[in-house]
Short mmCIF file of C-alpha atoms in Angstrom, two decimals:
data_model
loop_
_atom_site.label_atom_id
_atom_site.label_comp_id
_atom_site.label_asym_id
_atom_site.label_seq_id
_atom_site.Cartn_x
_atom_site.Cartn_y
_atom_site.Cartn_z
CA MET A 1 128.35 217.33 -20.79
CA ARG A 2 130.32 216.70 -23.96
CA PHE A 3 131.39 213.48 -25.64
CA ASP A 4 133.91 214.29 -28.38
CA SER A 5 131.92 216.36 -30.92
CA VAL A 6 128.51 215.73 -29.36
CA GLU A 7 126.78 217.74 -26.64
CA TYR A 8 124.73 215.77 -24.11
CA GLU A 9 122.16 217.22 -21.73
CA VAL A 10 119.39 215.64 -19.67
CA LYS A 11 116.26 217.74 -19.25
CA GLY A 12 113.74 216.03 -17.00
CA THR A 13 113.24 212.56 -18.45
CA THR A 14 114.66 213.42 -21.89
CA ALA A 15 118.26 213.29 -23.08
CA LEU A 16 119.09 215.89 -25.72
CA VAL A 17 121.93 214.74 -27.99
CA THR A 18 123.32 217.47 -30.26
CA LEU A 19 125.70 216.76 -33.13
CA ASP A 20 128.05 219.71 -32.74
CA GLU A 21 130.34 220.43 -35.66
CA PRO A 22 128.25 223.09 -37.43
CA SER A 23 131.22 224.45 -39.39
CA LYS A 24 131.34 221.03 -41.12
CA LEU A 25 127.53 220.77 -41.30
CA ASN A 26 127.70 218.14 -38.53
CA ALA A 27 129.10 215.58 -40.96
CA LEU A 28 129.88 212.11 -39.63
CA SER A 29 133.44 212.81 -38.55
CA PRO A 30 135.20 210.43 -36.13
CA GLY A 31 134.30 212.85 -33.32
CA ILE A 32 130.61 212.84 -34.22
CA ARG A 33 130.54 209.05 -34.58
CA SER A 34 132.35 208.45 -31.30
CA GLY A 35 130.33 211.05 -29.43
CA LEU A 36 126.99 209.77 -30.71
CA THR A 37 127.91 206.22 -29.73
CA THR A 38 128.82 207.28 -26.19
CA ALA A 39 125.85 209.62 -25.78
CA LEU A 40 123.26 207.04 -26.82
CA ALA A 41 124.83 204.42 -24.57
CA GLN A 42 124.80 206.90 -21.67
CA ALA A 43 121.12 207.71 -22.25
CA ASP A 44 120.14 204.07 -22.64
CA ASP A 45 121.86 203.14 -19.37
CA ASP A 46 120.46 206.08 -17.37
CA PRO A 47 117.26 205.01 -15.54
CA ALA A 48 116.18 208.66 -15.28
CA VAL A 49 116.09 209.01 -19.08
CA ARG A 50 112.97 207.76 -20.85
CA VAL A 51 113.29 209.39 -24.28
CA ILE A 52 116.19 210.60 -26.44
CA ILE A 53 116.20 213.50 -28.91
CA ILE A 54 118.91 213.83 -31.56
CA THR A 55 119.40 217.17 -33.31
CA GLY A 56 122.13 219.16 -35.04
CA ALA A 57 123.91 222.31 -33.92
CA GLY A 58 123.52 225.47 -35.99
CA GLU A 59 120.82 226.66 -38.34
CA LYS A 60 121.78 224.83 -41.53
CA SER A 61 122.34 221.15 -40.91
CA PHE A 62 121.13 218.17 -38.89
CA CYS A 63 123.88 215.99 -40.35
CA ALA A 64 125.25 216.30 -43.87
CA GLY A 65 126.47 212.71 -44.13
CA ALA A 66 129.91 211.17 -44.30
CA ASP A 67 133.07 213.20 -43.91
CA ILE A 68 134.85 212.13 -47.11
CA SER A 69 137.96 214.25 -46.64
CA GLY A 70 139.95 211.17 -45.63
CA PHE A 71 138.53 208.62 -48.09
CA GLU A 72 141.00 206.02 -49.34
CA PHE A 73 140.28 203.81 -52.34
CA THR A 74 141.27 200.44 -50.90
CA THR A 75 139.17 197.47 -49.82
CA THR A 76 140.76 197.46 -46.36
CA TYR A 77 139.87 201.09 -45.72
CA ALA A 78 136.42 200.68 -47.28
CA LYS A 79 135.56 197.65 -45.16
CA GLN A 80 136.67 199.33 -41.93
CA PHE A 81 134.90 202.59 -42.79
CA ILE A 82 131.62 200.95 -43.77
CA ASP A 83 131.57 198.65 -40.74
CA LYS A 84 132.09 201.59 -38.39
CA VAL A 85 129.62 203.92 -40.09
CA LEU A 86 126.80 201.40 -40.52
CA ASP A 87 127.08 200.42 -36.86
CA VAL A 88 126.72 204.08 -35.85
CA LEU A 89 123.78 204.70 -38.20
CA ALA A 90 121.90 201.76 -36.68
CA LEU A 91 122.36 202.99 -33.10
CA PRO A 92 118.94 204.70 -32.76
CA GLU A 93 117.25 201.46 -33.85
CA ASN A 94 119.24 199.42 -31.36
CA THR A 95 118.67 201.76 -28.42
CA SER A 96 115.96 200.37 -26.14
CA LYS A 97 114.31 203.75 -25.51
CA PRO A 98 112.35 205.86 -28.01
CA VAL A 99 114.55 208.15 -30.11
CA ILE A 100 113.23 211.30 -31.79
CA ALA A 101 115.12 212.99 -34.62
CA ALA A 102 114.61 216.76 -34.50
CA VAL A 103 115.81 217.60 -38.00
CA ASN A 104 116.81 221.25 -38.15
CA GLY A 105 118.32 221.42 -41.64
CA TYR A 106 120.14 219.18 -44.10
CA ALA A 107 119.68 215.46 -43.47
CA PHE A 108 121.79 214.05 -46.26
CA GLY A 109 123.48 210.68 -46.62
CA GLY A 110 124.33 209.40 -43.17
CA GLY A 111 122.24 212.19 -41.63
CA PHE A 112 119.21 210.96 -43.54
CA GLU A 113 120.01 207.44 -42.39
CA ILE A 114 120.27 208.47 -38.73
CA SER A 115 116.85 210.09 -39.04
CA ILE A 116 115.16 206.99 -40.47
CA ALA A 117 116.78 204.84 -37.78
CA CYS A 118 114.99 206.96 -35.16
CA ASP A 119 111.51 206.03 -33.98
CA PHE A 120 110.01 209.43 -34.79
CA VAL A 121 111.12 212.29 -37.02
CA ILE A 122 110.02 215.88 -36.46
CA ALA A 123 111.34 218.25 -39.10
CA SER A 124 111.79 221.98 -39.34
CA GLU A 125 110.02 223.43 -42.35
CA GLN A 126 113.46 224.30 -43.74
CA ALA A 127 114.81 220.74 -43.46
CA LYS A 128 115.83 218.80 -46.55
CA PHE A 129 116.29 215.05 -46.88
CA GLY A 130 118.24 212.99 -49.37
CA VAL A 131 120.73 210.24 -50.11
CA PRO A 132 123.13 211.83 -52.63
CA GLU A 133 125.77 209.08 -52.46
CA ILE A 134 125.10 208.13 -56.09
CA GLN A 135 126.79 211.42 -57.05
CA LEU A 136 129.99 209.97 -55.58
CA GLY A 137 129.57 206.58 -57.24
CA LEU A 138 128.43 205.14 -53.91
CA LEU A 139 125.18 203.99 -52.32
CA PRO A 140 123.60 204.69 -48.92
CA GLY A 141 124.58 201.45 -47.18
CA PHE A 142 122.02 201.68 -44.37
CA ALA A 143 119.16 203.39 -46.22
CA ILE A 144 119.32 200.91 -49.07
CA VAL A 145 118.15 198.16 -46.71
CA ARG A 146 115.52 200.33 -44.96
CA LEU A 147 113.97 202.65 -47.55
CA ALA A 148 111.78 200.13 -49.39
CA GLU A 149 109.94 199.29 -46.17
CA LEU A 150 109.37 202.98 -45.46
CA VAL A 151 108.45 204.39 -48.88
CA GLY A 152 107.97 201.37 -51.16
CA ARG A 153 110.43 199.73 -53.54
CA GLN A 154 109.92 202.10 -56.48
CA MET A 155 110.36 205.31 -54.47
CA ALA A 156 113.33 203.80 -52.62
CA LYS A 157 115.03 203.15 -55.96
CA TYR A 158 114.15 206.64 -57.16
CA LEU A 159 115.64 208.33 -54.10
CA SER A 160 118.83 206.25 -54.01
CA MET A 161 119.46 206.03 -57.78
CA LEU A 162 118.94 209.74 -58.49
CA GLY A 163 120.15 211.21 -55.21
CA GLU A 164 117.88 214.23 -55.43
CA PRO A 165 116.81 215.92 -52.17
CA VAL A 166 113.21 216.32 -51.03
CA SER A 167 111.69 219.02 -48.85
CA ALA A 168 110.42 218.42 -45.34
CA GLN A 169 106.83 218.44 -46.59
CA GLU A 170 107.64 215.96 -49.37
CA ALA A 171 109.39 213.75 -46.81
CA LYS A 172 106.26 213.85 -44.66
CA GLU A 173 104.10 212.84 -47.61
CA LEU A 174 106.45 209.91 -48.24
CA GLY A 175 106.13 208.77 -44.63
CA LEU A 176 109.70 209.67 -43.66
CA VAL A 177 108.61 212.46 -41.30
CA LEU A 178 105.91 212.45 -38.61
CA LYS A 179 105.42 216.21 -38.39
CA VAL A 180 106.73 219.39 -40.06
CA VAL A 181 106.88 222.41 -37.76
CA PRO A 182 108.07 226.03 -37.90
CA HIS A 183 111.83 226.13 -37.48
CA GLU A 184 111.72 228.07 -34.22
CA GLN A 185 109.34 225.50 -32.68
CA LEU A 186 111.37 222.41 -33.56
CA LEU A 187 112.82 221.53 -30.16
CA GLU A 188 109.65 222.61 -28.37
CA GLN A 189 107.63 220.17 -30.48
CA ALA A 190 110.21 217.41 -30.05
CA PHE A 191 110.17 217.80 -26.27
CA ALA A 192 106.36 217.84 -26.27
CA LEU A 193 106.35 214.45 -28.00
CA ALA A 194 109.07 213.21 -25.64
CA ASP A 195 106.99 214.23 -22.61
CA LYS A 196 103.98 212.33 -23.97
CA LEU A 197 106.08 209.21 -24.50
CA ALA A 198 107.64 209.56 -21.05
CA SER A 199 104.18 209.63 -19.46
CA LYS A 200 103.28 206.17 -20.79
CA PRO A 201 104.11 202.80 -19.16
CA GLN A 202 107.78 202.38 -19.93
CA MET A 203 107.93 198.60 -20.14
CA ALA A 204 105.15 198.65 -22.73
CA ILE A 205 106.91 201.43 -24.67
CA ARG A 206 110.16 199.48 -24.83
CA TYR A 207 108.46 196.23 -25.76
CA ALA A 208 106.58 198.06 -28.51
CA LYS A 209 109.84 199.34 -29.97
CA SER A 210 111.42 195.92 -29.67
CA VAL A 211 108.53 194.19 -31.44
CA TYR A 212 108.30 196.73 -34.26
CA ASN A 213 112.05 196.53 -34.82
CA ARG A 214 112.36 192.76 -34.45
CA GLU A 215 112.86 192.13 -38.18
CA LEU A 216 115.43 194.90 -38.62
CA GLY A 217 119.17 194.34 -38.85
CA GLY A 218 120.59 190.90 -39.46
CA ALA A 219 121.29 189.57 -42.92
CA ASP A 220 120.37 192.69 -44.92
CA VAL A 221 122.83 194.97 -43.10
CA THR A 222 125.49 192.25 -43.18
CA TYR A 223 125.00 191.95 -46.95
CA ALA A 224 125.39 195.72 -47.34
CA LYS A 225 128.63 195.58 -45.35
CA ASP A 226 129.90 192.82 -47.64
CA VAL A 227 129.11 194.42 -51.01
CA MET A 228 129.62 198.15 -50.36
CA PRO A 229 133.46 198.01 -50.17
CA PHE A 230 133.64 196.95 -53.83
CA LEU A 231 132.26 200.34 -54.87
CA PHE A 232 135.35 202.02 -53.43
CA LEU A 233 137.43 200.28 -56.12
CA ASP A 234 135.29 201.50 -59.02
CA GLU A 235 136.70 204.22 -61.27
CA ASP A 236 133.42 206.13 -61.11
CA THR A 237 133.65 206.30 -57.32
CA ARG A 238 137.17 207.68 -57.50
CA GLU A 239 135.95 210.26 -60.03
CA GLY A 240 132.86 211.14 -57.97
CA VAL A 241 134.80 211.69 -54.75
CA THR A 242 137.57 213.60 -56.54
CA ALA A 243 135.04 215.84 -58.30
CA PHE A 244 133.30 216.55 -55.00
CA ARG A 245 136.59 217.55 -53.40
CA GLU A 246 137.44 219.74 -56.38
CA LYS A 247 133.91 221.23 -56.42
CA ARG A 248 133.20 220.27 -60.03
CA LYS A 249 130.71 218.08 -61.86
CA PRO A 250 131.83 214.44 -62.09
CA GLU A 251 132.38 212.80 -65.46
CA PHE A 252 131.26 209.21 -65.04
CA LYS A 253 132.13 206.54 -67.60
#
C-alpha cells in the first residue's frame, strides 16, 4: 500500500512505514509529509497493529531533512511551513503505539527530529545523525525543544549551534540511539524489538508511552512555532539557503 511518497506494509503485528523518495534522500517533501501523516494514522487506528517501524528507502538516507527547494523568505510562508513540518515531526510522539526508527543512513535535520520523536532508535552502523540547520541560518525547531532532555543542555547547544554530524556509535553514546547494528541486519533487529513489544500487555505498553510522554509538547513547541518564522527574514538565512542551493560556502555577516 502506498500513501503519496510513503510505502506502508503490515507484517504480522507490525506496520512498516518506509519514506520512499531515495533520489531526494527521502527529504521532507510534501509527499513524504502527507504520506507519513496518513501512514501513522492508519497504523494507530488498525487494531491488528501493535508496533510501528519507520525507515528510509535506499542505502544512503533515512531522511535528509527539509526539502528547501521551494523556500520563500516571507513570514506567511515561514509560519505555514513551520506549523506543518513541526506537526509532522511530532507524529511519532503523538501516536499511541510504540514507534521504532530504523535509521539506515543520513538522519539530518527533520530526519534527526523524526528519529528522536520515536520511542526507540535502532541505527545501521553507517547511519549519521545531525541538525545542520545552523548552516542555513536556521534552527531545528523540534529538536531544539527536545535535545536538552535527551543529551543535556550543553551537548544540545553544541549539536544545534555547530550543526556537525555524529556517527551512529557517537549517537548511541549520547543516548540518541538504543542499538547500533550491522547495516544488513537493521530491519531484522527492528522487527525483533517490535515482536518483543508486541508480546507484552498492550494496555500497559500504551499507558507507559503516555506517561513518559506526558510532559512533551505544549508550550515549548508552541514557542518554537512562534519564534522560528523570524529567522526566515534574516539576511544570514537568505544567504545560507542561497549558498546551499548554489553548492557553495555561505558568507554570513
